[in-house]
Coordinates of C-alpha atoms and ligand atoms in Angstrom, one line a residue:
X1 CA 10.4 41.2 -26.9
X2 CA 13.4 43.1 -28.4
X3 CA 12.1 46.0 -30.5
X4 CA 13.7 48.0 -33.3
X5 CA 12.5 51.0 -35.2
X6 CA 12.3 48.7 -38.3
X7 CA 12.6 45.0 -39.0
X8 CA 13.6 43.9 -42.5
X9 CA 12.8 40.4 -43.7
X10 CA 15.6 39.0 -45.9
X11 CA 19.1 40.4 -46.5
X12 CA 19.2 41.1 -50.3
X13 CA 20.5 44.3 -51.7
X14 CA 17.2 46.1 -51.3
X15 CA 17.0 45.2 -47.6
X16 CA 20.6 46.1 -47.0
X17 CA 20.4 49.4 -48.8
X18 CA 17.1 50.3 -47.0
X19 CA 18.6 49.3 -43.7
X20 CA 21.8 51.3 -44.2
X21 CA 19.8 54.4 -45.3
X22 CA 17.5 54.1 -42.3
X23 CA 20.5 53.8 -40.0
X24 CA 22.0 56.9 -41.4
X25 CA 18.8 58.7 -40.4
X26 CA 19.2 57.4 -36.9
X27 CA 16.9 54.4 -37.0
X28 CA 17.8 51.2 -35.2
X29 CA 17.1 48.3 -37.5
X30 CA 17.2 44.5 -37.6
X31 CA 17.9 42.6 -40.8
X32 CA 16.7 39.0 -40.5
X33 CA 17.9 36.4 -43.0
X34 CA 16.8 32.8 -43.2
X35 CA 19.9 31.5 -44.9
X36 CA 23.2 31.1 -43.0
X37 CA 24.7 33.7 -45.3
X38 CA 23.8 37.5 -45.7
X39 CA 23.4 39.1 -49.1
X40 CA 20.7 37.2 -50.9
X41 CA 21.7 37.0 -54.6
X42 CA 25.1 38.5 -53.8
X43 CA 27.0 35.5 -52.8
X44 CA 30.8 35.6 -53.2
X45 CA 32.5 32.2 -52.6
X46 CA 36.1 31.0 -52.3
X47 CA 34.9 27.4 -51.9
X48 CA 32.9 26.8 -55.1
X49 CA 35.6 25.3 -57.3
X50 CA 39.2 25.2 -56.3
X51 CA 41.4 27.0 -53.7
X52 CA 42.4 30.4 -54.9
X53 CA 39.4 31.0 -57.2
X54 CA 36.7 33.5 -56.1
X55 CA 33.4 33.2 -57.8
X56 CA 30.2 35.2 -57.7
X57 CA 27.8 32.3 -57.4
X58 CA 24.8 34.4 -58.5
X59 CA 24.8 38.2 -59.2
X60 CA 28.1 39.5 -60.5
X61 CA 27.8 42.8 -62.4
X62 CA 27.0 46.1 -60.6
X63 CA 26.1 48.8 -63.2
X64 CA 22.6 49.0 -61.7
X65 CA 24.0 49.6 -58.2
X66 CA 26.6 52.1 -59.2
X67 CA 24.1 53.9 -61.4
X68 CA 21.4 54.0 -58.7
X69 CA 20.2 56.5 -56.1
X70 CA 21.0 54.2 -53.1
X71 CA 24.7 54.0 -54.1
X72 CA 24.9 57.7 -54.8
X73 CA 23.7 58.4 -51.3
X74 CA 25.7 55.8 -49.5
X75 CA 28.9 56.1 -51.6
X76 CA 30.9 58.4 -49.2
X77 CA 30.4 55.9 -46.4
X78 CA 31.0 52.8 -48.6
X79 CA 34.3 54.5 -49.9
X80 CA 35.3 55.0 -46.3
X81 CA 34.7 51.3 -45.7
X82 CA 36.9 50.2 -48.6
X83 CA 34.3 49.4 -51.3
X84 CA 36.1 50.0 -54.6
X85 CA 34.7 49.7 -58.1
X86 CA 36.7 48.8 -61.2
X87 CA 35.3 49.4 -64.6
X88 CA 36.0 49.0 -68.4
X89 CA 35.7 50.9 -71.6
X90 CA 34.4 47.8 -73.4
X91 CA 31.5 46.5 -71.3
X92 CA 30.0 44.0 -73.7
X93 CA 30.2 42.2 -77.0
X94 CA 28.5 39.5 -78.9
X95 CA 29.9 36.8 -81.2
X96 CA 28.2 36.6 -84.6
X97 CA 27.5 33.2 -86.4
X98 CA 30.1 34.1 -89.1
X99 CA 33.0 34.4 -86.7
X100 CA 32.9 38.1 -86.4
X101 CA 31.8 40.0 -83.2
X102 CA 30.2 43.3 -82.3
X103 CA 30.8 45.5 -79.2
X104 CA 29.5 48.3 -77.1
X105 CA 32.0 50.8 -75.8
X106 CA 31.7 53.5 -73.3
X107 CA 32.5 56.1 -76.0
X108 CA 29.8 57.4 -78.4
X109 CA 32.4 57.8 -81.1
X110 CA 33.6 54.2 -80.7
X111 CA 30.0 53.0 -80.8
X112 CA 29.3 55.0 -84.0
X113 CA 32.4 53.5 -85.7
X114 CA 31.5 49.9 -84.4
X115 CA 28.0 50.2 -85.8
X116 CA 29.2 51.6 -89.1
X117 CA 31.7 48.8 -89.3
X118 CA 28.8 46.3 -89.6
X119 CA 26.5 48.4 -91.8
X120 CA 27.3 51.9 -93.0
X121 CA 24.6 54.2 -91.6
X122 CA 24.1 52.2 -88.4
X123 CA 26.6 54.5 -86.7
X124 CA 24.4 57.5 -87.4
X125 CA 21.4 55.4 -86.2
X126 CA 23.2 54.8 -82.9
X127 CA 24.1 58.4 -82.4
X128 CA 20.6 59.5 -83.2
X129 CA 19.1 56.9 -80.8
X130 CA 21.5 57.9 -78.0
X131 CA 20.9 61.6 -78.3
X132 CA 17.2 61.1 -78.6
X133 CA 17.2 58.9 -75.5
X134 CA 19.3 61.2 -73.5
X135 CA 16.9 64.1 -74.4
X136 CA 14.3 62.3 -72.3
X137 CA 16.5 60.2 -70.0
X138 CA 15.0 62.0 -67.0
X139 CA 11.6 60.4 -67.9
X140 CA 13.0 57.0 -68.9
X141 CA 15.2 56.6 -65.8
X142 CA 12.4 58.3 -63.8
X143 CA 10.0 55.6 -64.8
X144 CA 12.4 53.0 -63.3
X145 CA 13.4 55.1 -60.2
X146 CA 10.1 56.7 -59.0
X147 CA 7.3 55.4 -56.8
X148 CA 4.8 55.4 -59.6
X149 CA 1.6 55.4 -57.5
X150 CA 2.6 58.5 -55.6
X151 CA 2.8 62.3 -56.0
X152 CA 6.3 61.8 -57.4
X153 CA 4.8 59.4 -60.0
X154 CA 2.2 62.0 -60.8
X155 CA 4.9 64.6 -61.1
X156 CA 6.7 62.5 -63.7
X157 CA 3.4 62.3 -65.7
X158 CA 3.0 66.1 -65.4
X159 CA 6.6 66.6 -66.6
X160 CA 6.0 64.5 -69.7
X161 CA 2.7 66.4 -70.3
X162 CA 4.5 69.8 -70.1
X163 CA 7.2 68.6 -72.4
X164 CA 5.1 66.8 -75.1
X165 CA 1.5 67.9 -74.6
X166 CA -1.4 65.5 -74.5
X167 CA -0.9 63.6 -77.8
X168 CA 2.9 63.7 -77.5
X169 CA 2.7 62.2 -74.0
X170 CA 0.6 59.4 -75.2
X171 CA 3.0 58.8 -78.1
X172 CA 5.9 58.8 -75.6
X173 CA 4.1 56.3 -73.4
X174 CA 3.3 54.2 -76.5
X175 CA 6.9 54.2 -77.6
X176 CA 7.9 52.5 -74.3
X177 CA 5.8 49.5 -75.2
X178 CA 7.7 48.6 -78.4
X179 CA 9.3 45.1 -78.5
X180 CA 13.1 44.7 -78.8
X181 CA 12.6 43.1 -82.2
X182 CA 10.6 45.9 -83.6
X183 CA 12.9 48.5 -82.2
X184 CA 16.3 47.0 -83.2
X185 CA 15.1 46.1 -86.7
X186 CA 13.6 49.5 -87.3
X187 CA 16.7 51.2 -86.0
X188 CA 19.8 49.2 -87.2
X189 CA 20.4 47.5 -90.5
X190 CA 23.0 44.9 -89.5
X191 CA 22.3 41.5 -87.9
X192 CA 25.4 42.1 -85.8
X193 CA 23.8 45.1 -84.1
X194 CA 20.6 43.1 -83.6
X195 CA 22.5 40.2 -82.1
X196 CA 24.6 42.6 -79.9
X197 CA 21.5 44.1 -78.3
X198 CA 18.9 41.4 -78.2
X199 CA 20.6 39.2 -75.6
X200 CA 20.4 42.1 -73.2
X201 CA 16.7 41.8 -72.9
X202 CA 17.2 38.5 -71.2
X203 CA 18.9 40.4 -68.4
X204 CA 15.6 42.3 -67.8
X205 CA 13.6 39.1 -67.5
X206 CA 11.9 39.6 -70.8
X207 CA 12.2 38.1 -74.3
X208 CA 12.8 40.1 -77.5
X209 CA 9.2 39.8 -78.8
X210 CA 7.6 41.0 -75.5
X211 CA 6.0 44.4 -75.0
X212 CA 8.4 46.9 -73.4
X213 CA 11.6 44.9 -74.3
X214 CA 12.5 47.5 -76.9
X215 CA 12.3 50.3 -74.3
X216 CA 14.4 48.1 -71.9
X217 CA 16.9 47.5 -74.7
X218 CA 17.3 51.3 -75.2
X219 CA 17.7 51.8 -71.4
X220 CA 20.4 49.2 -71.3
X221 CA 22.2 50.3 -74.5
X222 CA 22.4 53.9 -73.1
X223 CA 23.4 52.6 -69.6
X224 CA 26.2 50.5 -71.0
X225 CA 27.7 53.4 -72.9
X226 CA 27.3 55.7 -69.9
X227 CA 28.2 53.4 -67.1
X228 CA 30.3 50.5 -68.4
X229 CA 30.3 47.2 -66.4
X230 CA 31.6 47.9 -62.9
X231 CA 32.4 45.2 -60.3
X232 CA 33.6 45.6 -56.8
X233 CA 37.2 44.7 -56.1
X234 CA 37.1 41.3 -54.2
X235 CA 33.5 40.6 -55.1
X236 CA 30.1 41.6 -53.9
X237 CA 30.7 40.4 -50.4
X238 CA 32.8 43.5 -49.9
X239 CA 29.6 45.6 -50.6
X240 CA 27.5 43.3 -48.3
X241 CA 30.0 43.6 -45.5
X242 CA 30.2 47.3 -45.7
X243 CA 26.4 47.7 -45.7
X244 CA 26.1 45.4 -42.7
X245 CA 28.8 47.4 -41.0
X246 CA 26.9 50.6 -41.4
X247 CA 23.8 48.9 -39.8
X248 CA 25.7 47.4 -36.9
X249 CA 27.7 50.5 -36.2
X250 CA 24.5 52.3 -35.9
X251 CA 23.2 50.0 -33.2
X252 CA 21.3 47.7 -35.5
X253 CA 21.6 44.0 -36.1
X254 CA 22.1 41.8 -39.1
X255 CA 21.2 38.1 -38.3
X256 CA 21.7 35.0 -40.5
X257 CA 19.8 31.8 -39.8
X258 CA 16.7 33.8 -38.7
X259 CA 13.7 32.7 -40.7
X260 CA 10.7 35.0 -40.4
X261 CA 7.5 32.9 -40.4
X262 CA 4.9 35.5 -39.5
X263 CA 4.4 39.3 -39.7
X264 CA 2.8 40.3 -36.4
X265 CA -0.3 42.5 -36.9
X266 CA -2.2 44.2 -34.2
X267 CA -5.1 46.6 -34.8
X268 CA -4.3 46.6 -38.5
X269 CA -0.7 47.6 -38.0
X270 CA 2.5 45.6 -38.3
X271 CA 4.2 45.4 -35.0
X272 CA 7.0 43.0 -35.6
X273 CA 7.8 39.5 -36.8
X274 CA 7.9 36.0 -35.3
X275 CA 10.8 33.7 -36.2
X276 CA 10.7 30.0 -36.8
X277 CA 11.3 28.7 -33.3
X278 CA 8.9 31.2 -31.8
X279 CA 11.2 34.2 -31.0
X280 CA 9.5 37.6 -31.7
X281 CA 11.2 40.8 -32.8
X282 CA 9.3 44.0 -32.5
X283 CA 9.1 46.9 -34.9
X284 CA 7.9 50.2 -33.5
X285 CA 7.8 52.0 -36.9
X286 CA 7.9 49.6 -39.8
X287 CA 8.3 46.0 -41.0
X288 CA 9.8 45.8 -44.5
X289 CA 9.6 42.5 -46.2
X290 CA 11.8 41.5 -49.2
X291 CA 9.9 38.4 -50.2
X292 CA 7.7 37.3 -53.0
X293 CA 4.0 38.2 -53.1
X294 CA 3.3 34.5 -52.8
X295 CA 5.2 34.3 -49.4
X296 CA 4.0 37.7 -48.1
X297 CA 0.3 37.2 -48.7
X298 CA 0.3 33.4 -48.6
X299 CA 2.4 32.7 -45.6
X300 CA 3.6 35.7 -43.6
X301 CA 0.1 37.3 -43.3
X302 CA -2.9 35.4 -42.2
X303 CA -6.0 35.3 -44.5
X304 CA -8.0 37.7 -42.3
X305 CA -5.2 40.3 -42.3
X306 CA -5.5 41.1 -46.0
X307 CA -8.3 41.7 -48.4
X308 CA -9.7 38.9 -50.7
X309 CA -8.6 40.6 -53.9
X310 CA -5.0 41.0 -52.9
X311 CA -4.9 37.4 -51.7
X312 CA -6.3 36.1 -55.0
X313 CA -3.9 38.2 -57.1
X314 CA -1.0 37.1 -55.0
X315 CA -2.0 33.4 -55.6
X316 CA -2.0 34.1 -59.3
X317 CA 1.4 35.9 -59.3
X318 CA 3.5 34.3 -62.1
X319 CA 7.2 33.4 -62.1
X320 CA 9.3 33.7 -65.2
X321 CA 11.9 31.5 -67.0
X322 CA 14.4 29.6 -65.0
X323 CA 18.2 30.1 -65.1
X324 CA 21.3 27.9 -65.1
X325 CA 24.7 29.0 -63.9
X326 CA 27.9 27.4 -64.8
X327 CA 31.1 28.3 -63.0
X328 CA 34.5 27.3 -64.5
X329 CA 38.0 27.5 -62.9
X330 CA 40.5 27.8 -65.8
X331 CA 44.3 27.0 -65.6
X332 CA 44.9 29.8 -68.1
X333 CA 42.8 32.8 -69.5
X334 CA 40.3 31.9 -72.2
X335 CA 41.6 32.2 -75.8
X336 CA 38.8 33.4 -78.1
X337 CA 38.7 32.5 -81.8
X338 CA 38.0 34.9 -84.7
X339 CA 39.2 38.2 -86.1
X340 CA 38.3 40.1 -83.0
X341 CA 39.5 37.6 -80.4
X342 CA 41.6 40.3 -78.6
X343 CA 38.4 42.4 -77.9
X344 CA 36.4 39.4 -76.9
X345 CA 39.1 38.5 -74.4
X346 CA 39.0 41.9 -72.8
X347 CA 35.3 42.5 -72.6
X348 CA 33.9 41.3 -69.2
X349 CA 30.5 40.2 -70.5
X350 CA 30.2 38.6 -74.0
X351 CA 27.1 36.9 -75.4
X352 CA 27.6 33.9 -77.6
X353 CA 24.5 34.0 -79.7
X354 CA 23.1 33.1 -83.1
X355 CA 21.5 36.6 -83.1
X356 CA 18.0 38.1 -82.5
X357 CA 16.1 35.1 -83.9
X358 CA 18.3 32.8 -81.8
X359 CA 17.4 34.6 -78.7
X360 CA 13.7 34.6 -79.7
X361 CA 13.9 30.9 -80.3
X362 CA 15.6 30.1 -77.0
X363 CA 13.1 32.1 -75.1
X364 CA 10.2 30.5 -76.9
X365 CA 11.6 26.9 -76.4
X366 CA 12.2 27.7 -72.7
X367 CA 8.7 29.1 -72.2
X368 CA 7.3 25.9 -73.8
X369 CA 9.2 23.9 -71.1
X370 CA 11.9 22.7 -73.4
X371 CA 15.7 22.8 -73.1
X372 CA 16.7 25.2 -75.9
X373 CA 18.7 23.7 -78.8
X374 CA 21.1 26.7 -78.9
X375 CA 20.8 28.8 -75.8
X376 CA 22.3 32.3 -75.6
X377 CA 25.4 32.0 -73.5
X378 CA 26.3 35.0 -71.3
X379 CA 30.0 34.6 -70.8
X380 CA 31.2 36.6 -67.8
X381 CA 35.0 37.1 -67.5
X382 CA 35.3 38.7 -64.1
X383 CA 39.2 38.5 -64.1
X384 CA 39.3 40.9 -66.9
X385 CA 38.3 43.6 -64.3
X386 CA 39.4 42.0 -61.1
X387 CA 42.3 39.7 -61.7
X388 CA 42.5 38.8 -58.0
X389 CA 39.6 36.4 -58.4
X390 CA 42.0 33.7 -59.7
X391 CA 45.6 32.8 -59.0
X392 CA 48.2 34.4 -61.2
X393 CA 48.0 33.3 -64.8
X394 CA 44.7 31.5 -64.2
X395 CA 41.1 32.7 -64.8
X396 CA 37.4 32.0 -64.2
X397 CA 34.2 32.0 -66.3
X398 CA 30.8 33.0 -65.0
X399 CA 28.3 31.5 -67.5
X400 CA 24.7 32.3 -67.4
X401 CA 21.8 30.7 -69.4
X402 CA 18.6 32.6 -69.1
X403 CA 16.5 30.6 -71.5
X404 CA 15.6 27.7 -69.2
X405 CA 12.2 26.3 -68.3
X406 CA 10.8 27.7 -65.1
X407 CA 8.9 24.5 -64.2
X408 CA 9.4 20.9 -65.0
X409 CA 11.3 20.3 -68.1
X410 CA 9.0 18.8 -70.8
X411 CA 11.6 17.9 -73.4
X412 CA 14.7 18.8 -75.4
X413 CA 14.2 21.0 -78.4
X414 CA 17.3 19.4 -80.0
X415 CA 15.9 15.9 -79.3
X416 CA 19.1 14.7 -77.8
X417 CA 18.7 14.7 -74.0
X418 CA 16.3 12.4 -72.2
X419 CA 14.7 14.7 -69.6
X420 CA 13.1 11.9 -67.6
X421 CA 10.2 13.1 -65.5
X422 CA 11.4 16.7 -65.9
X423 CA 13.0 17.0 -62.5
X424 CA 16.4 18.7 -62.4
X425 CA 18.5 15.7 -61.5
X426 CA 22.2 15.9 -61.5
X427 CA 22.5 13.9 -64.7
X428 CA 20.0 16.2 -66.5
X429 CA 21.8 19.3 -65.3
X430 CA 25.3 18.0 -66.3
X431 CA 24.0 16.7 -69.7
X432 CA 22.7 20.2 -70.5
X433 CA 25.9 21.9 -69.3
X434 CA 27.9 19.5 -71.5
X435 CA 25.9 20.9 -74.5
X436 CA 26.7 24.4 -73.5
X437 CA 30.3 23.8 -72.9
X438 CA 30.7 22.0 -76.2
X439 CA 29.1 25.0 -78.0
X440 CA 31.2 27.5 -76.1
X441 CA 34.3 25.5 -77.1
X442 CA 33.5 26.6 -80.8
X443 CA 34.3 30.2 -79.7
X444 CA 37.0 29.6 -77.0
X445 CA 39.7 27.3 -78.3
X446 CA 41.3 26.3 -75.0
X447 CA 38.0 25.8 -73.0
X448 CA 38.4 22.1 -72.7
X449 CA 42.1 22.0 -72.1
X450 CA 42.2 24.8 -69.6
X451 CA 39.2 23.7 -67.5
X452 CA 40.4 22.7 -64.1
X453 CA 36.9 22.4 -62.5
X454 CA 33.3 23.2 -63.4
X455 CA 30.3 23.6 -61.1
X456 CA 26.8 23.8 -62.5
X457 CA 23.7 25.2 -60.8
X458 CA 20.3 24.2 -62.3
X459 CA 17.2 26.3 -61.8
X460 CA 16.3 24.1 -58.9
X461 CA 19.7 24.6 -57.3
X462 CA 19.3 28.3 -57.7
X463 CA 16.0 28.3 -56.0
X464 CA 17.5 26.2 -53.1
X465 CA 20.0 29.1 -52.5
X466 CA 17.3 31.7 -52.2
X467 CA 13.6 30.9 -51.8
X468 CA 12.6 34.2 -53.6
X469 CA 13.9 32.7 -56.9
X470 CA 10.9 30.4 -57.4
X471 CA 11.6 27.8 -60.1
X472 CA 15.0 29.3 -60.7
X473 CA 13.5 32.6 -61.9
X474 CA 16.3 34.9 -61.0
X475 CA 14.1 38.0 -61.3
X476 CA 11.5 37.3 -58.5
X477 CA 8.5 37.0 -60.8
X478 CA 7.6 37.4 -64.5
X479 CA 8.4 40.9 -65.7
X480 CA 5.7 40.9 -68.4
X481 CA 3.9 44.2 -68.7
X482 CA 0.8 43.1 -66.7
X483 CA 3.1 42.4 -63.8
X484 CA 5.5 45.2 -64.1
X485 CA 5.8 49.0 -63.6
X486 CA 2.4 50.3 -62.5
X487 CA 1.2 46.7 -61.8
X488 CA 4.2 45.4 -59.8
X489 CA 3.9 43.3 -57.7
X490 CA 0.0 43.2 -57.9
X491 CA -2.6 45.4 -59.6
X492 CA -4.4 45.9 -56.2
X493 CA -1.2 46.4 -54.2
X494 CA 1.3 48.1 -56.5
X495 CA 4.4 49.8 -55.2
X496 CA 5.5 49.2 -51.7
X497 CA 2.8 50.1 -49.2
X498 CA 0.5 47.2 -48.3
X499 CA -3.0 47.0 -46.8
X500 CA -1.4 46.6 -43.4
X501 CA -0.2 49.9 -41.8
X502 CA 3.5 50.0 -41.3
X503 CA 4.2 46.9 -43.5
X504 CA 6.2 47.6 -46.7
X505 CA 7.0 45.2 -49.5
X506 CA 10.3 45.5 -51.3
X507 CA 12.6 43.4 -53.4
X508 CA 12.8 42.1 -57.0
X509 CA 9.1 41.2 -57.0
X510 CA 8.3 44.9 -56.5
X511 CA 8.8 48.1 -58.6
X512 CA 11.4 48.8 -60.1
X513 CA 11.9 45.1 -60.3
X514 CA 15.0 42.9 -60.3
X515 CA 18.7 43.8 -60.4
X516 CA 21.2 45.1 -58.0
X517 CA 19.9 48.7 -58.1
X518 CA 18.5 48.6 -54.6
X519 CA 15.7 50.7 -56.0
X520 CA 12.8 49.5 -53.9
X521 CA 14.8 49.6 -50.7
X522 CA 15.8 53.1 -51.5
X523 CA 12.2 54.2 -52.3
X524 CA 10.9 52.8 -49.0
X525 CA 13.7 54.2 -46.9
X526 CA 12.9 57.7 -48.4
X527 CA 9.2 57.2 -47.7
X528 CA 9.8 56.2 -44.1
X529 CA 12.2 59.1 -43.4
X530 CA 10.5 61.9 -45.3
X531 CA 9.8 64.9 -43.1
X532 CA 6.2 65.5 -42.0
X533 CA 4.0 67.3 -44.6
X534 CA 3.9 70.6 -42.6
X535 CA 7.7 70.7 -42.7
X536 CA 7.8 70.0 -46.4
X537 CA 5.2 72.7 -47.1
X538 CA 7.0 75.3 -44.9
X539 CA 10.3 74.4 -46.7
X540 CA 8.7 75.4 -50.0
X541 CA 7.4 78.8 -48.9
X542 CA 9.2 81.8 -50.4
X543 CA 12.1 83.1 -48.4
X544 CA 12.9 79.8 -46.8
Ligands
FAD601 C1 22.2 33.8 -60.7 C2 21.8 35.3 -60.7 C3 22.6 36.2 -61.4 C4 22.3 37.5 -61.4 N1 23.1 38.4 -62.0 C5 22.9 39.8 -61.8 C6 23.9 40.7 -62.1 O1 25.0 40.3 -62.5 N2 23.6 42.0 -62.0 C7 22.4 42.5 -61.5 O2 22.2 43.7 -61.4 N3 21.4 41.6 -61.1 C8 21.7 40.2 -61.2 N4 20.8 39.3 -60.8 C9 19.5 39.8 -60.2 C10 19.7 40.4 -58.9 O3 20.7 39.8 -58.2 C11 18.4 40.3 -58.0 O4 17.3 40.8 -58.7 C12 18.6 41.1 -56.7 O5 19.8 40.8 -56.1 C13 17.4 40.8 -55.8 O6 17.6 41.5 -54.6 P1 16.5 41.5 -53.5 O7 16.7 42.7 -52.7 O8 15.2 41.3 -54.1 O9 16.8 40.2 -52.5 P2 17.4 38.8 -52.7 O10 18.8 39.0 -53.2 O11 16.5 38.0 -53.6 O12 17.4 38.3 -51.3 C14 16.3 38.0 -50.6 C15 16.7 37.4 -49.3 O13 15.5 37.2 -48.5 C16 15.7 36.0 -47.8 N5 14.3 35.6 -47.3 C17 13.3 35.2 -48.0 N6 12.2 34.9 -47.2 C18 12.7 35.0 -46.0 C19 12.1 34.9 -44.7 N7 10.8 34.5 -44.5 N8 12.8 35.1 -43.6 C20 14.1 35.6 -43.6 N9 14.7 35.7 -44.9 C21 14.0 35.5 -46.0 C22 16.2 35.0 -48.8 O14 16.9 33.9 -48.2 C23 17.2 36.0 -49.5 O15 18.5 35.9 -49.0 C24 21.1 38.0 -60.7 C25 20.3 37.0 -60.0 C26 20.7 35.7 -60.0 C27 20.0 34.8 -59.1

């Protein structure tokens, strides 16, 4: 049996980041991927629509990656390997029902002016929110970047206690539970500001009326101003190739078409994996699995290898809403309508929305199994940042609909589309995409005439590209509070250690959750390579 220091199951961003970081510490690792392509949700394709058009089939925007700890550590090597990011000063905007639009800039002054433009006084509210948030940004970002069930997590709690005292700490914790609706309506007067921020909670897997969605709205609003909306030149595959290069140059292996069907356990310790077909790959120090809890505890481990409580909790793990993706190749750049068309045209990620209540309604309809009547449309315009993704004078759109039923479709909230037995057939998928494109045509005047080709992915199609996206849930499991933060992935097995020695659980289903941050891969790489306790204690002694 071939043996590596570590074997990683799956090749998403968390596995690749973990593998690259371990390699830099001298580990020999193997990354094993069941699909014929490496990268998980990072899937850049030249073949999706027409020759000359390059699409991010799934994940497109990299602010979480460039703002994360894994990138900070790997950046010098990624730079050397040609990974280049481009960014913008106008990361996002939202249309408003009256034909106006609202924007977030990367400048505090611009954001103050923008908010005041919609309601005098909202500018001061933005400034006050931003400054207040930054005063405790170490705690807010710490919550999303720390192994919570660990001494580091305890340290974060102690830091809050020292800063706020007992009652103040409880108040701070309580404030993180607020819903988006309650926070935006208490903070800003204008509907435009509410409609600008509310769609962003969809990108955290939540809805605007859920606990913690107000905290996530604040994190995102601050992150947009601080970090913009970076994308890698040439697409995410450039990052994937560079991370794979680090692993391979360090003597490791990255293999596509290698489905892990069993984690091998001997004497309570993970010793490797068995692939479909019977081949075994040994791991002398760790097996790191980037899979759902359903797969880890229901398939890769045998019932006797885990406790009954964890097995039951894994069975009850819930998946969130589904997602639909529409990719469009355009013969010319989109021409937006309205007074602020020029800004809409140069912002890479625009939400076409009817506002806070519209997002709330779309989420509610999707969660009841209905096709929403008026979905929030996330309109990605990658060519604004990276024009090379389309031939000269042409463009592409990356359209994302995050208010889709996660299971069988029970009906159409608009009462127009026959959903049949609720299966995502081609005709159901295209009928719904027609509705979306028709609505988007109200905001982009040349959408119909400029469309050269459109490709639609239903929630079922998305799951077929990556088995971790169950029911088309692009976030690897519901991010409702009882399944998030201290309780992700499972209340009895939170964080990344498992009941099996040497077996670690990473990926979107684990803390700090979904997105391209690579956070769980980073945390596990750090845990695996931290110096022994004696060395850490000695390093803290005076005079050392
Ligand atoms: C359509 C879409 C758009 C998104 N847009 C963005 C965005 O713009 N920005 C952003 O930050 N986030 C975005 N996200 C979310 C983000 O991409 C994901 O949360 C993140 O990439 C998940 O990474 P991961 O490390 O959990 O692994 P994944 O990317 O989920 O990869 C896991 C891999 O493991 C493999 N695997 C599973 N089981 C096995 C097995 N038994 N053996 C071998 N291999 C196995 C799978 O095939 C898969 O390739 C998007 C997601 C989707 C789907």
